[in-house]
Every structure is written in C-alpha cells, then in structure tokens.
Amino acid sequence: MSAPHHSGGTGPRPASLHTDALHLPPGHSWHRLPTVGLTLAAVGLGGSLAFGLLGGTEARHQLWHSWLVGSLFVLGISLGALFFVLVQHATQAGWSIVVRRLAENVMGALPYLALLFVPLAVLGLGDLFHWSHPEAVQSDPLLQHKAAYLNVPFFLIRTFASFAIWSVLAVWFSRQSRLQDETGDHEITRRMRRRSAPALILFALTVTFFAFDWLMSLDPHWYSTIFGLYFFAGSVMSFFAVLALVALAAKRQGLLTLVLSDEHQHDVGKLLFAFVAFWAYMAFSQYLLIWYANLPEETSFFAKRMVGTWSIAGTVLALGHFIVPFFFLLPRTIKRNATALRLAALWLLAMHLLDLHWLVMPNLHPAGMAPGLLDALTLIGCCGVFLAAFGGALKRRALVPLRDPRLPESLTFENV
Amino acid sequence: MSFLTGLLRPSLPPGEHFGLLAEFTSPAELYHACEGVRDAGYTRWDAHAPFPVHGLERAMGLRASRLPWVSLLLALGGGITGMGLQGWVSTLAYPLVISGKPFFSWPAFVPVTFELAVLGGALGAVFGMFAMNQLPTLHHPLFNSQAFERASDDGFFLSIESWDPQFNPDRTADLLRRLGAKEVELIASAPRQAPALGGATE
C-alpha cells in the first residue's frame, strides 16, 4: 500500500500497549500447554503402540496407517505456518506482523514432528508401502519401472532431506525474528525477505515430493501430478483454521487483546476462505482430468473411493470441505464474528482430517470406512506432540515481533 | 433511449444551489467534521480526500455497501447460465454421445460454469460500482469551486447537498465553521461560465 496508512488518531485504537500483554504472563494457563501436550502424546502414542504392536498383524497395519494420518495432520498445519511466514516476508506484508509470531510458533513444531516420522520410517514402511517389498517389485513390471525412484534408501533420503530443509528454515526464520526483538535491527527484515523467495522454492519442491512419497505411493500404481498441490492446499487451509483458533483463543485468555483486532481476524478469515476455494480447485482439477480421460491407471484412485461408505466420505468432503464452508465464510460479517469463525475453523479442521483419512485408509480398508480406537489414539498423540512444541515455543519469546519495523503498520491496519 | 440517458445523468439537487463545500486542512479534521455532520443528522452529503482515510466510513455513518449483493447475484446468474446452457444443449437441443459419457456430464460443464460465474461476479462488481457511484458523470457542480481542484492533491473537503432535509445555507455553514472548516463556499448548480478564449481577464 502506498497510501498513508493512518491519519492521526482517526480509528478507535488504544493509546498505549502494555508490554506485559505481549508476553505470556507468569502463571498463565498456557504455560501448562507443554505438559498437557506431552501427557497427551504419551497417552496417545504409548497407547496406540501398545495396542498396535501387541495386537497382531492387522492391528500393526492399522497402527501405522492411523499414525500416518495423525502425523500428516499436524505436519500439514506446521507446513502451512512455514508457508505463511515465508510468504509474509516475500511480499513484505504489513498487516500480518501481529499474527506472525503465532505462526512462527506453529512452524517451530516442525523439527519435533520429524520425530513422529521416525517410527513410521523405521518400523512402518513395510506395512504401509507395497513397493518397499523386494519380492513385490520383482513380480510387478510397473514397480520395476519406478524402482529408480521408489526404493527404500532413496525414499528415506528424501524424507530426511525434507525434514532437514523444513527444520532449518523454521529455526532460522524464528531465530532471526527473535533476534530482532532484542536488537531492533532493520537489516534482519531485509535479510529474511531476501531468503524467503528461495526458501519458498525449496518448500514447494519438498512438499510436493513429500506428498508423492508418503501419500501417493501408498497406491504405487497410481499417479497424479497435481497431488502435491492437493496436499498443500488442504494443509495450508488447516493452518489458517489453527491460526484463527489460536488468535481467538489468545484474546479470550486475555492475551494480545489490544493488539489483535477484528481487522486481523477478518484477514485470517479471508485466507481461510481462499484456501477452502483453492483446495476445491485442486480437488476438482484432479477429478475432472481423471474422469474425462477415463484411463484405468488413473481412475483406480476414485474407483477405490466409490466403494461402500468411502463414497459417502467423498460426498461429505465435496459438501463439507467446499460448498458449505464456501457460502458460510463468504459474508464479511461471518469472518469478523469470533464465534462464527471459530465454528468454521473447527469444522474445517475436522474436514481436513477426514480428507487425510480418505486419502490413506481406502488402501487398508477397501470395503468401507472403519475408524477405530487406533485412529483416535494416534491423533491424540500427534496433536499432543504438536501442542507441546507449540506451547514450548510460545513460552520462550514475546507473543508478537516486538521491534519489527512494520509493527506499527500492523497495529493500525484496517481493511478498506 | 431516454431511460439510458437518464441513467447517465447524475441525480443532483434541484434549485439554484447544489450545496455547501467546506475545506479542512488535515484528514483528522475532516474525520472529526464528518462525525459532527453525521451526529447533526445530515443524510445527503459526502467527503472528499486525495487518499483513502481509514475509518472515514464509520465517521460518516455509512451503511455497508450493497455492491457485494450485486456481484453475488450476477455471479450466480453467470453460473446458472453456464451450467444451464451446456446442460440444455447436451441433453435437449443437440444431444451427442461424447466418449461414452452421459448426456448430462456435469463435471465437464464445471469449468465454463466457473468462468461465467467469475465473469458475472467481476462485471457485477465493476458496473455495479459505476452505477452506484453514478459514473460516468462528466460534469459535477462541485467543479464550480476553484478550491475543489485540490481534492485530488492536498485538499480535504466535505460537501452537504441542498436537498438534505436539514439543509439551511446559513445554519449549515455555521455548523461547518464550528467543526473547523477553513473555508465554506456556496456552490451554484449551473456550470461556471467558461472563460472566453484569448479574452482579457478584466
């Protein structure tokens, strides 16, 4: 924006900000988030490991598939946060400074979420991926053709590289931002801007191949070049839902009450809305091309998901992940209403979870949906890890980038 | 035709005077003056600034714009047209079997439906905005004021139109002065006479 942003006390803005509202106050209930998160993680992951590993082959298969859904759910949220932070730097956005630290704390979970993929990579590969069995590859010309890419060592290298890149980016951008809290150096802002564009390219490549590897290769004969974007769209949407929930919860808990305005809430709501539409755009683009060409190697994905209750899940996704939230979030008043936005965010998180379930589970339960205890336990455990990492990051620094040069602009931001 | 030309003619207050124009020195003064005029109960007036002044719509007491509804209606209209036309052609007017798919193959119709919905929404937003702003207006009585030329440079103005039920040339001018106007000018409805080309000015 080139126009002057605010003109001498025109808006109903508070005159002063108390610095104590910008840190998590001592004794605040959110100090317990890491403990709560770790408890949930221990109960959820421990319980699911006990049930899954001691319950025989079938339970073990279920365990790793459920674990994958839960891990991808929280990973998607954190990847969405990384994307958001990078885009804010690349576009030199002013409005978002007051929510950027919350996003930085969400993306700060990325190194810890790598731990969730360690058991999957060490113990779960064989149960998840048909192509990881040499004898299966030997009898399958298509898998032999793909073996140069789809083999266990290269798969593990790619997974490791993805997490390494995400972790380095998340840590570096968080650390620079925190450094600026201390020094107030404007050069840090310029440095983050310069690095954000190449980081976005790395992000795009890693997320695409990660989705190919951990989701698409569950059905190794099937392929869709848009699949990376499909995972990306749903993940970023789930992040904006979390950002809305966290920002609204913070205000409810007496944090950032003078900082976060309806204007910021409105913009987060707009981005949530945009990614609802973008997810639908990706989902339909994928469907349309496969439906139109009607080639057996491509249609197998949807054929599998039209069996039994899976077709109901697909319909629920079309309605509940797009049509209903699209029209619900369309009016300006809804995005500016805390209760309505909270409702939409919770609903969309549930839909994103269903989306991941719908992507993973038909490979294990071809006859129809079969949600169970292990799904719940792994989800609780993965959310616990995420919550602990997020809560830990929240405690360690101010809740907004205190000395970002664009903070005043963000504080007085208004939608025209 | 007369309906169309009627649309192009801006609706202006009848009578000799268009209204009063007040000049302010800063956006903050304009903002507070707007609050004052709003609270005094005026309904037919406007504010003019060279750049968007945040929050001015609240200070002026403006309702939310109805433009989104125009846009939504035209978007839905475009979408219904797109789906309807393709459905009608493919099932009734000229049914053809294409790659063995049903006549009413709705997924194939979605791209055109989407594009027409976007087109309808965009046209609705642009031309609805033109209609609601009474554009194009080639001349406006406010242009009679020499000072008003600075509304696109560094001037902050507030104009109250003479058909406002509260309007009274003297009392309204007093109100504007009380609200901090640097200059208050009575604006004639008739266009100012263009100066004769090459003529002497005295």
Short mmCIF file of C-alpha atoms in Angstrom, two decimals, chain A residues 4 71 83 208 239 316:
data_model
loop_
_atom_site.label_atom_id
_atom_site.label_comp_id
_atom_site.label_asym_id
_atom_site.label_seq_id
_atom_site.Cartn_x
_atom_site.Cartn_y
_atom_site.Cartn_z
CA PRO A 4 -0.78 6.78 4.07
CA SER A 71 1.29 -37.19 11.71
CA PHE A 83 4.47 -21.24 4.08
CA THR A 208 5.35 -31.90 -3.49
CA PHE A 239 -3.08 -23.91 9.23
CA VAL A 316 -19.22 -35.28 2.62
#
